[in-house]
PDB file of C-alpha atoms in Angstrom:
ATOM      1  CA  MET Y 473     -36.929  17.686 -33.668  1.00 77.00           C
ATOM      2  CA  ASN Y 474     -38.054  19.734 -36.485  1.00 93.00           C
ATOM      3  CA  LEU Y 475     -40.168  17.361 -38.426  1.00 96.00           C
ATOM      4  CA  CYS Y 476     -40.311  17.624 -42.075  1.00 98.00           C
ATOM      5  CA  PRO Y 477     -43.527  19.066 -43.601  1.00 97.00           C
ATOM      6  CA  CYS Y 478     -43.767  16.120 -46.214  1.00 97.00           C
ATOM      7  CA  GLY Y 479     -45.107  13.874 -43.450  1.00 96.00           C
ATOM      8  CA  SER Y 480     -42.374  11.382 -43.609  1.00 96.00           C
ATOM      9  CA  GLY Y 481     -41.951  11.673 -39.723  1.00 95.00           C
ATOM     10  CA  ILE Y 482     -38.196  12.532 -40.218  1.00 96.00           C
ATOM     11  CA  ASP Y 483     -36.493  15.348 -39.061  1.00 97.00           C
ATOM     12  CA  TYR Y 484     -36.358  18.204 -42.009  1.00 98.00           C
ATOM     13  CA  GLY Y 485     -32.504  18.380 -41.951  1.00 97.00           C
ATOM     14  CA  LYS Y 486     -32.308  14.878 -42.456  1.00 97.00           C
ATOM     15  CA  CYS Y 487     -35.414  14.467 -45.120  1.00 98.00           C
ATOM     16  CA  CYS Y 488     -35.879  17.268 -47.531  1.00 98.00           C
ATOM     17  CA  GLU Y 489     -33.669  20.087 -46.703  1.00 98.00           C
ATOM     18  CA  PRO Y 490     -30.541  18.042 -47.888  1.00 98.00           C
ATOM     19  CA  LEU Y 491     -32.644  18.015 -51.367  1.00 98.00           C
ATOM     20  CA  ILE Y 492     -33.817  21.606 -51.385  1.00 98.00           C
ATOM     21  CA  LYS Y 493     -30.304  22.885 -50.668  1.00 98.00           C
ATOM     22  CA  GLY Y 494     -28.494  20.785 -53.053  1.00 97.00           C
ATOM     23  CA  ALA Y 495     -26.582  18.387 -50.903  1.00 98.00           C
ATOM     24  CA  ARG Y 496     -28.156  15.322 -52.423  1.00 97.00           C
ATOM     25  CA  GLN Y 497     -30.588  14.250 -55.304  1.00 97.00           C
ATOM     26  CA  ALA Y 498     -33.794  12.498 -54.799  1.00 98.00           C
ATOM     27  CA  GLN Y 499     -33.370   8.849 -55.286  1.00 98.00           C
ATOM     28  CA  THR Y 500     -37.405   8.485 -56.342  1.00 98.00           C
ATOM     29  CA  ALA Y 501     -40.222  10.230 -57.860  1.00 98.00           C
ATOM     30  CA  GLU Y 502     -42.102   9.815 -54.478  1.00 98.00           C
ATOM     31  CA  GLU Y 503     -38.987  11.684 -52.825  1.00 98.00           C
ATOM     32  CA  LEU Y 504     -39.046  14.350 -55.045  1.00 98.00           C
ATOM     33  CA  MET Y 505     -42.743  15.222 -54.933  1.00 98.00           C
ATOM     34  CA  ARG Y 506     -42.362  15.249 -51.015  1.00 98.00           C
ATOM     35  CA  SER Y 507     -39.367  17.425 -51.466  1.00 98.00           C
ATOM     36  CA  ARG Y 508     -41.295  19.690 -53.745  1.00 98.00           C
ATOM     37  CA  TYR Y 509     -44.347  20.000 -51.475  1.00 98.00           C
ATOM     38  CA  THR Y 510     -42.004  20.882 -48.496  1.00 98.00           C
ATOM     39  CA  ALA Y 511     -40.372  23.870 -51.038  1.00 98.00           C
ATOM     40  CA  TYR Y 512     -44.096  25.272 -51.079  1.00 98.00           C
ATOM     41  CA  VAL Y 513     -43.988  25.043 -47.345  1.00 98.00           C
ATOM     42  CA  LYS Y 514     -40.460  26.668 -47.131  1.00 98.00           C
ATOM     43  CA  VAL Y 515     -41.050  29.054 -50.086  1.00 98.00           C
ATOM     44  CA  GLU Y 516     -38.020  27.716 -51.789  1.00 98.00           C
ATOM     45  CA  ILE Y 517     -39.435  28.777 -55.565  1.00 98.00           C
ATOM     46  CA  ASP Y 518     -35.543  28.446 -57.003  1.00 98.00           C
ATOM     47  CA  TYR Y 519     -35.963  24.626 -56.044  1.00 98.00           C
ATOM     48  CA  LEU Y 520     -39.528  24.255 -57.576  1.00 98.00           C
ATOM     49  CA  PHE Y 521     -37.908  25.783 -60.844  1.00 98.00           C
ATOM     50  CA  GLU Y 522     -34.900  23.782 -60.842  1.00 98.00           C
ATOM     51  CA  THR Y 523     -36.623  20.328 -60.108  1.00 98.00           C
ATOM     52  CA  THR Y 524     -39.200  21.146 -63.232  1.00 98.00           C
ATOM     53  CA  HIS Y 525     -38.008  19.367 -66.223  1.00 98.00           C
ATOM     54  CA  PRO Y 526     -36.016  21.762 -68.755  1.00 97.00           C
ATOM     55  CA  ALA Y 527     -38.329  20.875 -71.174  1.00 96.00           C
ATOM     56  CA  HIS Y 528     -41.325  21.914 -69.176  1.00 96.00           C
ATOM     57  CA  ARG Y 529     -40.131  25.246 -67.510  1.00 97.00           C
ATOM     58  CA  GLN Y 530     -41.350  27.668 -70.111  1.00 95.00           C
ATOM     59  CA  GLY Y 531     -43.978  29.879 -68.581  1.00 94.00           C
ATOM     60  CA  PHE Y 532     -43.070  29.057 -64.925  1.00 96.00           C
ATOM     61  CA  ASP Y 533     -44.393  31.982 -62.906  1.00 97.00           C
ATOM     62  CA  HIS Y 534     -41.728  32.724 -60.232  1.00 97.00           C
ATOM     63  CA  GLU Y 535     -43.622  35.678 -58.652  1.00 97.00           C
ATOM     64  CA  GLY Y 536     -47.248  33.940 -58.658  1.00 96.00           C
ATOM     65  CA  THR Y 537     -45.729  30.722 -57.250  1.00 97.00           C
ATOM     66  CA  ARG Y 538     -43.853  32.561 -54.557  1.00 97.00           C
ATOM     67  CA  GLN Y 539     -47.005  34.518 -53.403  1.00 97.00           C
ATOM     68  CA  TRP Y 540     -49.309  31.327 -53.533  1.00 95.00           C
ATOM     69  CA  ALA Y 541     -46.676  29.922 -51.463  1.00 96.00           C
ATOM     70  CA  GLU Y 542     -46.496  32.561 -49.031  1.00 97.00           C
ATOM     71  CA  ASN Y 543     -50.083  33.241 -48.620  1.00 96.00           C
ATOM     72  CA  SER Y 544     -50.977  29.795 -47.685  1.00 96.00           C
ATOM     73  CA  VAL Y 545     -50.918  27.944 -44.665  1.00 97.00           C
ATOM     74  CA  TRP Y 546     -49.751  24.421 -45.411  1.00 97.00           C
ATOM     75  CA  GLU Y 547     -51.583  21.784 -43.571  1.00 97.00           C
ATOM     76  CA  GLY Y 548     -50.203  18.314 -45.078  1.00 96.00           C
ATOM     77  CA  LEU Y 549     -49.318  16.081 -47.911  1.00 97.00           C
ATOM     78  CA  GLU Y 550     -50.741  12.605 -48.339  1.00 97.00           C
ATOM     79  CA  ILE Y 551     -49.559  10.196 -50.902  1.00 97.00           C
ATOM     80  CA  VAL Y 552     -52.312   8.333 -52.488  1.00 96.00           C
ATOM     81  CA  THR Y 553     -50.672   6.280 -55.063  1.00 96.00           C
ATOM     82  CA  THR Y 554     -47.395   5.821 -56.742  1.00 96.00           C
ATOM     83  CA  GLY Y 555     -46.651   4.053 -60.120  1.00 95.00           C
ATOM     84  CA  LYS Y 556     -43.033   3.344 -60.797  1.00 96.00           C
ATOM     85  CA  GLY Y 557     -40.557   6.089 -59.918  1.00 97.00           C
ATOM     86  CA  GLY Y 558     -38.395   4.032 -58.060  1.00 97.00           C
ATOM     87  CA  THR Y 559     -34.357   4.113 -58.429  1.00 96.00           C
ATOM     88  CA  ASP Y 560     -34.313   2.030 -61.486  1.00 96.00           C
ATOM     89  CA  ASP Y 561     -37.215   3.536 -63.290  1.00 97.00           C
ATOM     90  CA  GLY Y 562     -36.950   6.472 -65.694  1.00 97.00           C
ATOM     91  CA  GLU Y 563     -40.397   7.557 -65.064  1.00 98.00           C
ATOM     92  CA  GLY Y 564     -43.044   7.759 -62.560  1.00 98.00           C
ATOM     93  CA  ARG Y 565     -46.254   8.881 -61.260  1.00 98.00           C
ATOM     94  CA  VAL Y 566     -47.276  10.155 -57.909  1.00 98.00           C
ATOM     95  CA  GLU Y 567     -50.679  11.049 -56.914  1.00 97.00           C
ATOM     96  CA  PHE Y 568     -51.060  13.118 -53.946  1.00 97.00           C
ATOM     97  CA  ILE Y 569     -53.303  15.473 -52.058  1.00 97.00           C
ATOM     98  CA  ALA Y 570     -51.823  18.684 -50.391  1.00 97.00           C
ATOM     99  CA  ARG Y 571     -53.896  20.199 -47.938  1.00 96.00           C
ATOM    100  CA  PHE Y 572     -53.669  24.126 -47.228  1.00 96.00           C
ATOM    101  CA  ARG Y 573     -55.737  27.172 -46.297  1.00 96.00           C
ATOM    102  CA  GLU Y 574     -55.884  30.224 -48.424  1.00 93.00           C
ATOM    103  CA  LYS Y 575     -57.505  33.361 -46.841  1.00 91.00           C
ATOM    104  CA  GLY Y 576     -58.819  31.279 -44.037  1.00 92.00           C
ATOM    105  CA  VAL Y 577     -60.562  28.621 -46.514  1.00 95.00           C
ATOM    106  CA  LYS Y 578     -59.553  24.976 -46.291  1.00 95.00           C
ATOM    107  CA  LYS Y 579     -58.505  23.661 -49.700  1.00 95.00           C
ATOM    108  CA  ALA Y 580     -57.017  20.505 -51.197  1.00 95.00           C
ATOM    109  CA  HIS Y 581     -54.983  20.144 -54.430  1.00 95.00           C
ATOM    110  CA  HIS Y 582     -55.351  16.726 -55.705  1.00 96.00           C
ATOM    111  CA  GLU Y 583     -52.820  16.016 -58.597  1.00 97.00           C
ATOM    112  CA  LEU Y 584     -51.484  13.311 -60.421  1.00 97.00           C
ATOM    113  CA  ALA Y 585     -47.925  14.357 -60.948  1.00 98.00           C
ATOM    114  CA  GLU Y 586     -45.463  12.816 -63.658  1.00 98.00           C
ATOM    115  CA  PHE Y 587     -41.804  12.497 -63.222  1.00 98.00           C
ATOM    116  CA  LYS Y 588     -38.821  11.781 -65.553  1.00 98.00           C
ATOM    117  CA  LYS Y 589     -35.389  10.750 -64.842  1.00 98.00           C
ATOM    118  CA  ASP Y 590     -32.571  12.643 -66.808  1.00 96.00           C
ATOM    119  CA  ASP Y 591     -29.057  11.671 -66.260  1.00 94.00           C
ATOM    120  CA  GLY Y 592     -29.930  10.160 -63.125  1.00 95.00           C
ATOM    121  CA  LYS Y 593     -31.640  13.248 -61.723  1.00 97.00           C
ATOM    122  CA  TRP Y 594     -35.458  13.145 -61.275  1.00 98.00           C
ATOM    123  CA  PHE Y 595     -37.662  16.027 -62.527  1.00 98.00           C
ATOM    124  CA  PHE Y 596     -41.260  17.063 -62.403  1.00 98.00           C
ATOM    125  CA  THR Y 597     -42.631  17.049 -65.807  1.00 98.00           C
ATOM    126  CA  ASP Y 598     -46.422  17.659 -65.554  1.00 96.00           C
ATOM    127  CA  GLY Y 599     -49.449  17.110 -63.502  1.00 94.00           C
ATOM    128  CA  SER Y 600     -53.210  16.932 -63.934  1.00 94.00           C
ATOM    129  CA  ALA Y 601     -55.833  17.758 -61.192  1.00 93.00           C
ATOM    130  CA  VAL Y 602     -57.777  14.636 -60.191  1.00 91.00           C
ATOM    131  CA  PRO Y 603     -61.561  15.127 -60.466  1.00 85.00           C
ATOM    132  CA  ARG Y 604     -63.491  15.003 -57.363  1.00 76.00           C
ATOM    133  CA  LYS Y 605     -66.083  12.307 -57.039  1.00 66.00           C
ATOM    134  CA  PRO Y 606     -69.443  13.421 -57.238  1.00 58.00           C
ATOM    135  CA  ALA Y 607     -71.322  12.988 -53.936  1.00 52.00           C
ATOM    136  CA  THR Y 608     -73.871  10.235 -54.032  1.00 53.00           C
ATOM    137  CA  SER Y 609     -77.128  10.214 -52.242  1.00 54.00           C
ATOM    138  CA  VAL Y 610     -79.340   7.099 -51.556  1.00 59.00           C
ATOM    139  CA  LYS Y 611     -83.001   7.398 -52.116  1.00 70.00           C
ATOM    140  CA  VAL Y 612     -84.979   6.081 -49.366  1.00 70.00           C
ATOM    141  CA  GLY Y 613     -88.481   4.891 -49.957  1.00 74.00           C
ATOM    142  CA  ARG Y 614     -91.195   5.607 -47.531  1.00 71.00           C
ATOM    143  CA  ASN Y 615     -91.655   1.686 -46.874  1.00 77.00           C
ATOM    144  CA  ASP Y 616     -87.920   1.069 -46.492  1.00 75.00           C
ATOM    145  CA  PRO Y 617     -86.441   0.954 -43.261  1.00 73.00           C
ATOM    146  CA  CYS Y 618     -85.380   4.288 -41.500  1.00 61.00           C
ATOM    147  CA  THR Y 619     -81.845   5.212 -42.330  1.00 63.00           C
ATOM    148  CA  CYS Y 620     -81.320   6.317 -38.484  1.00 58.00           C
ATOM    149  CA  GLY Y 621     -81.396   2.421 -37.515  1.00 58.00           C
ATOM    150  CA  SER Y 622     -84.496   2.746 -35.503  1.00 60.00           C
ATOM    151  CA  GLY Y 623     -85.971  -0.472 -36.792  1.00 66.00           C
ATOM    152  CA  LEU Y 624     -89.251   1.354 -37.982  1.00 69.00           C
ATOM    153  CA  LYS Y 625     -90.353   2.207 -41.560  1.00 71.00           C
ATOM    154  CA  TYR Y 626     -88.836   5.616 -42.817  1.00 64.00           C
ATOM    155  CA  LYS Y 627     -92.564   6.686 -43.272  1.00 70.00           C
ATOM    156  CA  LYS Y 628     -93.120   6.366 -39.520  1.00 72.00           C
ATOM    157  CA  CYS Y 629     -90.045   7.741 -38.256  1.00 64.00           C
ATOM    158  CA  CYS Y 630     -87.792  10.125 -39.898  1.00 64.00           C
ATOM    159  CA  GLY Y 631     -89.899  10.502 -43.142  1.00 65.00           C
ATOM    160  CA  LYS Y 632     -92.752  12.106 -41.342  1.00 63.00           C
TER     161      LYS Y 632
END
């Protein structure tokens, strides 16, 4: 079996390939999002352009998109949340994380993507990066219990 890159666990020939090859349309915003990720993996740039809403195609960089897709090692797609975007909806949102390597460096593209249905067909309209949450650290006082779990005070254990 040739598993689909979108992470559905379904064979590519039954999952995203029919959408990318034009044999059928995406039924939901999430299905379109998954097929667009797969299009990056398979370097199907025309599909990415065609599934971008016509009102949002201006400035689409075919060559830059192709180079990024070809020069990245795609490692997986995680759907974080969806909002609307079902078969009976006209709009939808999909928050996702696409993991990849670029020049050997692990990266993650975390985005909230917007979708719109026109004439029964789903299109990507826009996306915005989801900001990373800043790392938090807990300040340990000298007389607090040690964070290593020893049961000793921090000053008598790891805080020496």
